Each structure stands twice: as C-alpha cells, then as structure tokens.
Amino acid sequence: MTTFQFVTVPRIVFGRGCFARIGELAEGLGPSVLAVVSPSATAGGRLEELTGLLEAAGLRVVSTPQRGEPTVESVDSAAALARGERCSGVIGLGGGSAIDAAKSVAGLLTSGGSALDYMEVVGAGRKITRPAAPWIAIPTTAGTGAEVTWNSVVAYPPRHFKASIRSAHLLARLAVVDPHLSSGTPPAVTAASGMDALCQLIESATSTGANPMTDTLALAGIRMAGRCLLRAYRDGGDAEARDGMALAAMWSGQTLTNAALGAVHGFAAVLGASFPIPHGVVCAALLPHVMRANVAALRAESPDPPALARYAAVGRALVDKPHLPDDQAVDGGLEFIQRLAVELSIPGLGTFGLASTDIPAMVALARKSNSMRYNPVKLSPEVLAEVLRQAM
Ligand SMILES: [Fe+2]
C-alpha cells in the first residue's frame, strides 16, 4: 500500500440546526472576533443571527463583507481591520470566497505581512510557519468544501493571477456545517457550486495523488452528489438533498486537500484569473469535456490502464449500479455528467468573454498549473485546446 498522509480540521459539527450552537462552539475565540461574511449571508439575515448568538455568549463581533472571490486587497484590508480592532479569532460565514478570505486573514494575524508575501510568482512565496489565529468556518453553500481545506485561493488582479496560500497551519479550528443554511441558495448557484463539489470528488478519485482514504470519501461523495444535486437544484427546500450536498461538498474539500485535483482545476485557476467566471461555473462547463478527453487518452494509451478502472468506479457511483462491468460503467459515468450539465443549464465559457483567440494562451498557462500534474493522463496541447473549444 502507498504511503500517505491525511490532514483535515480537528473538529466538524454537522447537521441541520447546529448553527444555533455557535455561541457555545466559539468559546475561547474572543473576546473580539472578526466575521468575514458573504453579502448573500448578510442579506439572508445570517450575519445578524451570528452576531446575536455570539454576543449572547459574551463575544464582541466586528464584521466585514467579502464581495466576490478574495483578492490581496480584500484580504489585507480585512486583516488590518482585525488587527485594529484587536480581534483574536476569525469566523468565515458564507460561500467559499468568504471562508477562504477568513482563512488567509487568520494566517496573516499570526504570520504578519500581506497576502502577497505568501503567494508564488507575483509575491515572495513565503511559507506560513505559525499556527493561524483560531478560526471557525461556517459554509452557507454546498460547493468548494473550503471549510475543511488547507488552502486559500487569492487573486492578484493587477497581474491577472490567482494562487493558493497553502499550509496545514491554515486549517480551521472547527467547521460548523449546517445544511439548513444553504436552503435559500438560488438554483444557478446551487448548480455551479454543486458541480464544483462533484468535480472535486471525481478529480480526486482519478488523481495520481489519490490514497485509500480519499478514494473512500470521494466515491461516497460522488454517489451522494449523483443522487442529490439535481434534486437540490429543482427544489431548494428539499432538506434531504441539501443534507446530501453539504456532506458531498465537505468530503470534496477533504479529498482535494489530500489527493489533489486534475485538468479541470488546472484550467479553472487560469481562466478564473483572466475572465470574470465564477469558479463553480468554470468547473461545471469543463467537467464533461475533460472527462471525455481523459478517458479517450487512457483508452488510446493501452488496452487496460489502471486509471480507467478509476473512471469505472466513478461511473458505478454516479449511476448507483455497483455491479456494472467496467466499460459500461465508464461510458455510463460520462453520459451521466454530460446530461447533468444540460439539466442544470450550465452556461458555456464564451458567455463570460472567452474567445477562440484566447485558447492558445490559456492552454499554455494551464499546462504549468499545479493541478494539471495530477491529471490521470498527460493531455497534449491540441487536446487541451479542443476541450476549451467544446466548453465554450
Ligand atoms: Fe473547485
């Protein structure tokens, strides 16, 4: 058996209604905490609820909105606010953006400096060497699984660059996953964030960095998301489907941290830095085409490559037929994802300004990205370009 490590947050509290326990769960975080909050969570009344619960527990709450995905500027200004207000703990409440911003802020509070100092290429690439300030992740959408990941994706718009600040020191002290918080998520966001989770699970299950623990979680998550995503999209009030997607998303965060991802996320990093496309939409638009290209490349490589058996396992989990023979399972999985993207009305990447003339540059950048190294098969520049064309 391979040698592996498995890192995740030390404590997870999961279940409908557990958000109400945040006062007791946040013990030791204060006396003052900074809450980094998605605008949708504020509009939905969640910030008010959080503040009330924490104040009742004797904590002082300072809040800041995280609009869009985190940037060096938004993270630095939130960290400056936390320092100025003498906050000793941080809470991220919202989608992956608010949670990743909170994660970076917690790191900056103990390691000092600017987010840029810790970014590769555009910054100094410094390592986070101290435990972050204690922080709690409370997701309100089921998608990135950022509540249990050790990386925070931060953009640097002046250079059209996005990078992960990554360290085991950045893990939250606690993840509070209350599926009820996602019940008001609009269908288009449910679709894109749910496809991000499913994509992260599929890429983890087929990654060259996979291990027996990530395999177990990834296949359970794929089965769960295969059953629940369309239901949650069609009926946002379907509590069982929201429960299932919250679990699948959390598992996807655990598998991506420990197994790494693949070509979809290799592309997502560079496309997301160059075009105003939400991360979940990039992943959803690319997933069917990357899967098809990977399977075709594997089939061309040799008659029975081991990575194809991984796609068969993914297919069996998606269609929920545990005894389907390999070939039928692989094709069944591809068809399932293709159909799901149509049923979820995922827009093409052209909608966000990607043009054919951009393809060579995007392919060149994506080939250098970290996730591409873990793709189960090496895809040629021509194949990668064709994938982008199909996703437009
Ligand atoms: Fe993702």
Short mmCIF file of C-alpha atoms and ligand atoms in Angstrom, two decimals:
data_model
loop_
_atom_site.label_atom_id
_atom_site.label_comp_id
_atom_site.label_asym_id
_atom_site.label_seq_id
_atom_site.Cartn_x
_atom_site.Cartn_y
_atom_site.Cartn_z
CA MET A 1 0.00 0.00 0.00
CA THR A 2 1.13 3.56 -0.72
CA THR A 3 2.46 5.89 1.98
CA PHE A 4 0.11 8.80 2.57
CA GLN A 5 -0.97 11.49 4.97
CA PHE A 6 -4.49 12.73 5.65
CA VAL A 7 -4.96 16.21 7.05
CA THR A 8 -8.26 17.82 7.92
CA VAL A 9 -9.79 20.14 10.52
CA PRO A 10 -9.68 18.75 14.07
CA ARG A 11 -13.41 19.15 14.69
CA ILE A 12 -16.51 19.07 12.50
CA VAL A 13 -20.02 19.75 13.79
CA PHE A 14 -22.54 18.70 11.15
CA GLY A 15 -26.31 18.75 10.96
CA ARG A 16 -29.45 20.80 10.40
CA GLY A 17 -29.78 23.42 13.12
CA CYS A 18 -26.25 23.16 14.53
CA PHE A 19 -25.57 26.84 13.61
CA ALA A 20 -27.69 27.75 16.66
CA ARG A 21 -24.92 26.31 18.86
CA ILE A 22 -22.26 28.75 17.59
CA GLY A 23 -22.14 30.72 20.86
CA GLU A 24 -21.05 27.67 22.81
CA LEU A 25 -18.86 26.36 19.94
CA ALA A 26 -16.94 29.66 19.62
CA GLU A 27 -15.74 29.50 23.20
CA GLY A 28 -12.14 30.70 23.51
CA LEU A 29 -12.19 32.63 20.22
CA GLY A 30 -12.67 36.09 21.73
CA PRO A 31 -13.00 38.47 23.44
CA SER A 32 -13.32 40.04 19.95
CA VAL A 33 -13.80 38.19 16.66
CA LEU A 34 -13.75 39.29 13.04
CA ALA A 35 -16.57 37.81 10.93
CA VAL A 36 -15.80 37.72 7.19
CA VAL A 37 -19.19 37.39 5.55
CA SER A 38 -20.63 36.84 2.04
CA PRO A 39 -23.12 39.56 1.02
CA SER A 40 -25.75 36.82 0.47
CA ALA A 41 -25.34 35.62 4.07
CA THR A 42 -25.82 39.19 5.29
CA ALA A 43 -28.89 39.71 3.09
CA GLY A 44 -30.35 36.41 4.27
CA GLY A 45 -30.14 37.55 7.91
CA ARG A 46 -27.36 35.10 8.85
CA LEU A 47 -24.88 37.77 9.98
CA GLU A 48 -27.47 39.26 12.31
CA GLU A 49 -28.20 35.81 13.70
CA LEU A 50 -24.47 35.07 14.14
CA THR A 51 -23.85 38.39 15.90
CA GLY A 52 -26.77 37.83 18.26
CA LEU A 53 -25.65 34.32 19.18
CA LEU A 54 -22.02 35.36 19.74
CA GLU A 55 -22.90 38.46 21.74
CA ALA A 56 -25.16 36.36 23.95
CA ALA A 57 -22.09 34.20 24.61
CA GLY A 58 -20.07 37.29 25.62
CA LEU A 59 -18.10 37.88 22.42
CA ARG A 60 -17.72 41.18 20.58
CA VAL A 61 -18.24 40.88 16.80
CA VAL A 62 -16.64 43.07 14.13
CA SER A 63 -17.76 42.18 10.60
CA THR A 64 -16.53 42.80 7.09
CA PRO A 65 -18.11 41.78 3.77
CA GLN A 66 -16.24 39.62 1.24
CA ARG A 67 -17.55 40.64 -2.17
CA GLY A 68 -16.59 38.21 -4.95
CA GLU A 69 -13.53 35.99 -4.72
CA PRO A 70 -10.73 37.03 -2.30
CA THR A 71 -8.03 39.38 -3.58
CA VAL A 72 -4.79 40.55 -2.00
CA GLU A 73 -6.52 43.86 -1.34
CA SER A 74 -9.66 42.40 0.31
CA VAL A 75 -7.66 40.01 2.50
CA ASP A 76 -5.14 42.67 3.56
CA SER A 77 -7.84 45.17 4.46
CA ALA A 78 -9.78 42.57 6.48
CA ALA A 79 -6.56 41.64 8.31
CA ALA A 80 -5.87 45.35 9.02
CA LEU A 81 -9.39 45.70 10.44
CA ALA A 82 -8.88 42.63 12.66
CA ARG A 83 -5.55 43.99 13.96
CA GLY A 84 -7.02 47.46 14.55
CA GLU A 85 -9.98 46.02 16.45
CA ARG A 86 -7.74 43.61 18.40
CA CYS A 87 -9.64 40.52 17.20
CA SER A 88 -8.06 37.30 18.41
CA GLY A 89 -10.29 34.97 16.40
CA VAL A 90 -11.92 34.87 12.96
CA ILE A 91 -15.14 33.43 11.56
CA GLY A 92 -15.83 32.85 7.86
CA LEU A 93 -19.58 32.80 7.13
CA GLY A 94 -20.75 32.30 3.55
CA GLY A 95 -19.58 30.64 0.34
CA GLY A 96 -16.05 29.50 -0.45
CA SER A 97 -14.92 33.10 -1.03
CA ALA A 98 -15.77 34.32 2.48
CA ILE A 99 -14.32 31.18 4.02
CA ASP A 100 -11.06 31.37 2.03
CA ALA A 101 -10.73 35.07 2.91
CA ALA A 102 -11.22 34.27 6.63
CA LYS A 103 -8.59 31.52 6.30
CA SER A 104 -5.99 33.93 4.87
CA VAL A 105 -6.83 36.59 7.46
CA ALA A 106 -6.35 34.05 10.30
CA GLY A 107 -2.94 33.20 8.83
CA LEU A 108 -1.89 36.84 8.45
CA LEU A 109 -2.87 37.62 12.06
CA THR A 110 -0.09 35.36 13.37
CA SER A 111 2.42 35.29 10.49
CA GLY A 112 2.19 39.01 9.65
CA GLY A 113 2.64 40.89 6.38
CA SER A 114 0.45 40.97 3.28
CA ALA A 115 -1.25 38.08 1.45
CA LEU A 116 1.09 38.89 -1.45
CA ASP A 117 4.11 37.86 0.67
CA TYR A 118 2.81 34.27 0.70
CA MET A 119 1.95 33.98 -3.00
CA GLU A 120 4.14 32.28 -5.58
CA VAL A 121 5.16 34.07 -8.82
CA VAL A 122 3.69 37.52 -8.08
CA GLY A 123 4.86 37.68 -4.44
CA ALA A 124 7.66 36.48 -2.21
CA GLY A 125 6.32 32.90 -1.87
CA ARG A 126 6.94 32.95 1.90
CA LYS A 127 5.80 29.90 3.88
CA ILE A 128 3.21 30.08 6.66
CA THR A 129 5.23 28.72 9.59
CA ARG A 130 2.98 29.53 12.57
CA PRO A 131 -0.44 28.22 13.54
CA ALA A 132 -3.13 30.63 12.29
CA ALA A 133 -5.29 32.57 14.73
CA PRO A 134 -8.17 30.30 15.85
CA TRP A 135 -10.95 30.46 13.28
CA ILE A 136 -14.28 28.81 12.51
CA ALA A 137 -15.68 28.05 9.05
CA ILE A 138 -19.45 28.16 8.54
CA PRO A 139 -20.40 27.41 4.91
CA THR A 140 -23.75 28.63 3.58
CA THR A 141 -23.40 26.98 0.15
CA ALA A 142 -22.51 23.39 -0.74
CA GLY A 143 -19.57 23.63 -3.11
CA THR A 144 -15.88 24.24 -2.59
CA GLY A 145 -15.55 22.41 0.73
CA ALA A 146 -13.30 25.33 1.77
CA GLU A 147 -14.36 24.73 5.39
CA VAL A 148 -12.03 21.72 5.55
CA THR A 149 -9.27 22.62 3.07
CA TRP A 150 -5.79 23.90 3.92
CA ASN A 151 -5.51 26.35 1.06
CA SER A 152 -6.92 29.78 0.41
CA VAL A 153 -7.22 30.92 -3.21
CA VAL A 154 -6.32 34.60 -3.52
CA ALA A 155 -6.33 36.70 -6.71
CA TYR A 156 -3.95 39.48 -7.65
CA PRO A 157 -5.92 41.38 -10.33
CA PRO A 158 -3.09 43.72 -11.46
CA ARG A 159 -1.27 40.66 -12.88
CA HIS A 160 -4.37 38.53 -13.73
CA PHE A 161 -3.03 35.93 -11.32
CA LYS A 162 -4.57 33.59 -8.77
CA ALA A 163 -2.60 31.48 -6.31
CA SER A 164 -3.22 29.26 -3.33
CA ILE A 165 -1.73 30.13 0.03
CA ARG A 166 -1.38 26.60 1.38
CA SER A 167 -0.39 25.28 4.81
CA ALA A 168 -1.61 22.81 7.40
CA HIS A 169 -1.32 25.79 9.80
CA LEU A 170 -4.28 27.39 8.00
CA LEU A 171 -6.81 24.67 8.85
CA ALA A 172 -9.86 25.91 10.76
CA ARG A 173 -10.18 25.02 14.43
CA LEU A 174 -13.75 23.99 13.74
CA ALA A 175 -16.11 23.58 10.77
CA VAL A 176 -19.80 24.10 11.52
CA VAL A 177 -21.73 22.59 8.62
CA ASP A 178 -25.45 23.24 8.89
CA PRO A 179 -27.17 22.20 5.63
CA HIS A 180 -30.18 24.35 6.51
CA LEU A 181 -28.02 27.46 5.87
CA SER A 182 -27.94 26.55 2.15
CA SER A 183 -31.74 26.29 1.84
CA GLY A 184 -32.07 29.80 0.35
CA THR A 185 -29.32 29.36 -2.27
CA PRO A 186 -30.65 30.31 -5.75
CA PRO A 187 -30.81 27.43 -8.30
CA ALA A 188 -27.96 28.72 -10.53
CA VAL A 189 -25.61 28.94 -7.52
CA THR A 190 -26.74 25.51 -6.27
CA ALA A 191 -25.92 24.13 -9.74
CA ALA A 192 -22.49 25.71 -10.14
CA SER A 193 -21.28 25.13 -6.59
CA GLY A 194 -22.68 21.58 -6.57
CA MET A 195 -20.87 20.81 -9.83
CA ASP A 196 -17.66 22.18 -8.29
CA ALA A 197 -18.04 19.71 -5.41
CA LEU A 198 -18.82 16.82 -7.77
CA CYS A 199 -15.89 17.79 -9.99
CA GLN A 200 -13.53 17.93 -6.99
CA LEU A 201 -14.69 14.45 -5.95
CA ILE A 202 -14.26 13.00 -9.46
CA GLU A 203 -10.84 14.63 -9.94
CA SER A 204 -9.72 13.36 -6.51
CA ALA A 205 -10.96 9.84 -7.32
CA THR A 206 -8.95 9.79 -10.57
CA SER A 207 -5.94 11.86 -9.38
CA THR A 208 -2.46 10.36 -9.40
CA GLY A 209 -2.24 11.62 -5.79
CA ALA A 210 -5.23 9.56 -4.57
CA ASN A 211 -4.92 7.30 -1.50
CA PRO A 212 -7.23 4.73 0.13
CA MET A 213 -8.82 7.31 2.46
CA THR A 214 -9.51 9.84 -0.27
CA ASP A 215 -10.86 7.05 -2.52
CA THR A 216 -13.38 6.02 0.13
CA LEU A 217 -14.63 9.56 0.71
CA ALA A 218 -14.56 10.52 -2.97
CA LEU A 219 -16.68 7.56 -4.12
CA ALA A 220 -19.17 8.05 -1.27
CA GLY A 221 -19.38 11.75 -2.18
CA ILE A 222 -19.85 11.03 -5.89
CA ARG A 223 -22.72 8.65 -5.10
CA MET A 224 -24.27 11.24 -2.78
CA ALA A 225 -23.95 14.17 -5.21
CA GLY A 226 -25.18 11.97 -8.09
CA ARG A 227 -28.38 11.37 -6.13
CA CYS A 228 -28.86 14.84 -4.61
CA LEU A 229 -27.59 17.63 -6.87
CA LEU A 230 -30.45 17.73 -9.37
CA ARG A 231 -32.99 17.43 -6.54
CA ALA A 232 -31.46 20.39 -4.65
CA TYR A 233 -31.42 22.41 -7.89
CA ARG A 234 -35.07 21.68 -8.73
CA ASP A 235 -36.37 22.11 -5.19
CA GLY A 236 -34.20 24.28 -2.93
CA GLY A 237 -36.39 23.28 0.03
CA ASP A 238 -35.59 19.55 -0.36
CA ALA A 239 -33.88 19.14 3.02
CA GLU A 240 -32.60 15.63 2.36
CA ALA A 241 -30.94 16.76 -0.89
CA ARG A 242 -29.38 19.79 0.88
CA ASP A 243 -28.03 17.46 3.60
CA GLY A 244 -26.52 15.20 0.95
CA MET A 245 -24.88 18.06 -0.94
CA ALA A 246 -23.45 19.58 2.26
CA LEU A 247 -21.82 16.23 3.04
CA ALA A 248 -20.58 15.73 -0.53
CA ALA A 249 -19.08 19.24 -0.60
CA MET A 250 -17.32 18.74 2.73
CA TRP A 251 -15.91 15.40 1.58
CA SER A 252 -14.72 17.06 -1.65
CA GLY A 253 -12.71 19.54 0.43
CA GLN A 254 -11.12 16.68 2.36
CA THR A 255 -10.28 14.70 -0.77
CA LEU A 256 -8.85 17.66 -2.71
CA THR A 257 -6.60 18.60 0.21
CA ASN A 258 -5.17 15.10 0.39
CA ALA A 259 -5.33 13.76 -3.18
CA ALA A 260 -5.01 16.95 -5.32
CA LEU A 261 -7.12 17.55 -8.44
CA GLY A 262 -6.71 17.43 -12.24
CA ALA A 263 -7.10 19.21 -15.57
CA VAL A 264 -10.46 20.89 -14.80
CA HIS A 265 -8.95 22.70 -11.84
CA GLY A 266 -5.74 23.32 -13.79
CA PHE A 267 -7.86 25.27 -16.28
CA ALA A 268 -10.08 26.82 -13.57
CA ALA A 269 -7.12 28.58 -11.94
CA VAL A 270 -6.01 30.35 -15.13
CA LEU A 271 -9.48 31.03 -16.60
CA GLY A 272 -10.75 32.39 -13.29
CA ALA A 273 -7.81 34.81 -13.10
CA SER A 274 -8.34 36.11 -16.66
CA PHE A 275 -12.13 36.21 -17.04
CA PRO A 276 -14.98 37.11 -14.66
CA ILE A 277 -16.22 33.50 -14.46
CA PRO A 278 -17.32 32.08 -11.08
CA HIS A 279 -15.17 29.10 -10.09
CA GLY A 280 -18.09 26.66 -9.98
CA VAL A 281 -19.21 27.62 -13.49
CA VAL A 282 -15.72 27.05 -14.95
CA CYS A 283 -15.61 23.60 -13.37
CA ALA A 284 -19.14 22.70 -14.41
CA ALA A 285 -18.58 23.79 -18.02
CA LEU A 286 -15.31 21.90 -18.36
CA LEU A 287 -16.01 18.69 -16.44
CA PRO A 288 -17.86 16.66 -19.15
CA HIS A 289 -15.26 17.52 -21.80
CA VAL A 290 -12.20 16.89 -19.62
CA MET A 291 -13.63 13.52 -18.51
CA ARG A 292 -14.24 12.51 -22.13
CA ALA A 293 -10.72 13.62 -23.17
CA ASN A 294 -9.10 11.77 -20.26
CA VAL A 295 -10.99 8.55 -20.98
CA ALA A 296 -10.17 8.75 -24.72
CA ALA A 297 -6.46 9.37 -23.97
CA LEU A 298 -6.37 6.48 -21.50
CA ARG A 299 -8.08 4.10 -23.93
CA ALA A 300 -5.58 5.08 -26.65
CA GLU A 301 -2.65 4.57 -24.31
CA SER A 302 -3.09 0.87 -23.55
CA PRO A 303 -5.94 -1.69 -23.58
CA ASP A 304 -6.48 -1.72 -19.84
CA PRO A 305 -4.77 1.15 -17.98
CA PRO A 306 -5.33 1.18 -14.18
CA ALA A 307 -6.65 4.76 -14.29
CA LEU A 308 -9.55 3.56 -16.43
CA ALA A 309 -10.63 1.31 -13.56
CA ARG A 310 -10.89 4.51 -11.50
CA TYR A 311 -13.25 6.02 -14.08
CA ALA A 312 -15.28 2.79 -13.94
CA ALA A 313 -15.60 3.18 -10.15
CA VAL A 314 -16.69 6.80 -10.64
CA GLY A 315 -19.30 5.70 -13.22
CA ARG A 316 -20.72 2.97 -10.95
CA ALA A 317 -21.03 5.52 -8.12
CA LEU A 318 -22.73 8.09 -10.36
CA VAL A 319 -25.33 5.73 -11.82
CA ASP A 320 -25.55 3.87 -8.49
CA LYS A 321 -25.12 0.41 -10.04
CA PRO A 322 -22.39 -1.32 -8.02
CA HIS A 323 -22.06 -4.33 -10.34
CA LEU A 324 -21.86 -2.66 -13.75
CA PRO A 325 -18.94 -4.00 -15.88
CA ASP A 326 -16.01 -1.58 -16.35
CA ASP A 327 -16.62 -0.44 -19.95
CA GLN A 328 -20.33 0.21 -19.41
CA ALA A 329 -19.60 1.99 -16.13
CA VAL A 330 -17.06 4.34 -17.75
CA ASP A 331 -19.47 5.27 -20.55
CA GLY A 332 -22.41 5.49 -18.14
CA GLY A 333 -20.46 7.95 -15.98
CA LEU A 334 -19.58 10.14 -18.98
CA GLU A 335 -23.22 10.23 -20.12
CA PHE A 336 -24.43 11.00 -16.59
CA ILE A 337 -22.19 14.07 -16.28
CA GLN A 338 -22.97 15.30 -19.79
CA ARG A 339 -26.72 15.06 -19.12
CA LEU A 340 -26.40 16.63 -15.67
CA ALA A 341 -24.62 19.71 -17.09
CA VAL A 342 -27.51 20.15 -19.58
CA GLU A 343 -30.20 19.63 -16.93
CA LEU A 344 -28.51 22.19 -14.64
CA SER A 345 -28.41 24.74 -17.53
CA ILE A 346 -24.66 25.32 -17.12
CA PRO A 347 -23.64 28.25 -19.39
CA GLY A 348 -20.73 27.93 -21.84
CA LEU A 349 -17.44 29.74 -21.14
CA GLY A 350 -17.99 32.01 -24.17
CA THR A 351 -20.77 33.70 -22.19
CA PHE A 352 -18.06 35.20 -19.98
CA GLY A 353 -15.90 36.56 -22.79
CA LEU A 354 -13.62 33.61 -23.59
CA ALA A 355 -12.90 33.74 -27.35
CA SER A 356 -11.16 31.24 -29.67
CA THR A 357 -8.18 33.60 -29.91
CA ASP A 358 -7.62 33.26 -26.14
CA ILE A 359 -7.28 29.47 -26.30
CA PRO A 360 -3.53 29.10 -27.04
CA ALA A 361 -2.54 31.41 -24.17
CA MET A 362 -4.94 29.71 -21.72
CA VAL A 363 -3.63 26.26 -22.69
CA ALA A 364 0.00 27.37 -22.24
CA LEU A 365 -0.74 28.75 -18.76
CA ALA A 366 -2.90 25.79 -17.68
CA ARG A 367 -0.19 23.28 -18.62
CA LYS A 368 2.05 24.87 -15.94
CA SER A 369 -0.60 24.80 -13.20
CA ASN A 370 -0.22 22.60 -10.15
CA SER A 371 -3.45 20.61 -10.60
CA MET A 372 -2.51 19.58 -14.16
CA ARG A 373 0.34 17.50 -12.72
CA TYR A 374 -2.15 15.20 -11.00
CA ASN A 375 -4.35 14.57 -14.04
CA PRO A 376 -4.53 10.78 -14.60
CA VAL A 377 -3.11 11.09 -18.13
CA LYS A 378 -0.98 13.68 -19.92
CA LEU A 379 -3.14 15.63 -22.36
CA SER A 380 -1.47 17.22 -25.40
CA PRO A 381 -1.82 20.97 -26.06
CA GLU A 382 -4.06 20.10 -29.04
CA VAL A 383 -6.41 18.03 -26.87
CA LEU A 384 -6.49 20.74 -24.17
CA ALA A 385 -7.36 23.34 -26.81
CA GLU A 386 -10.16 21.11 -28.13
CA VAL A 387 -11.53 20.75 -24.58
CA LEU A 388 -11.71 24.54 -24.24
CA ARG A 389 -13.41 24.90 -27.63
CA GLN A 390 -16.05 22.34 -26.61
CA ALA A 391 -16.67 24.13 -23.29
CA MET A 392 -17.28 27.50 -24.97
FE FE B 1 -13.11 23.67 -7.17
#
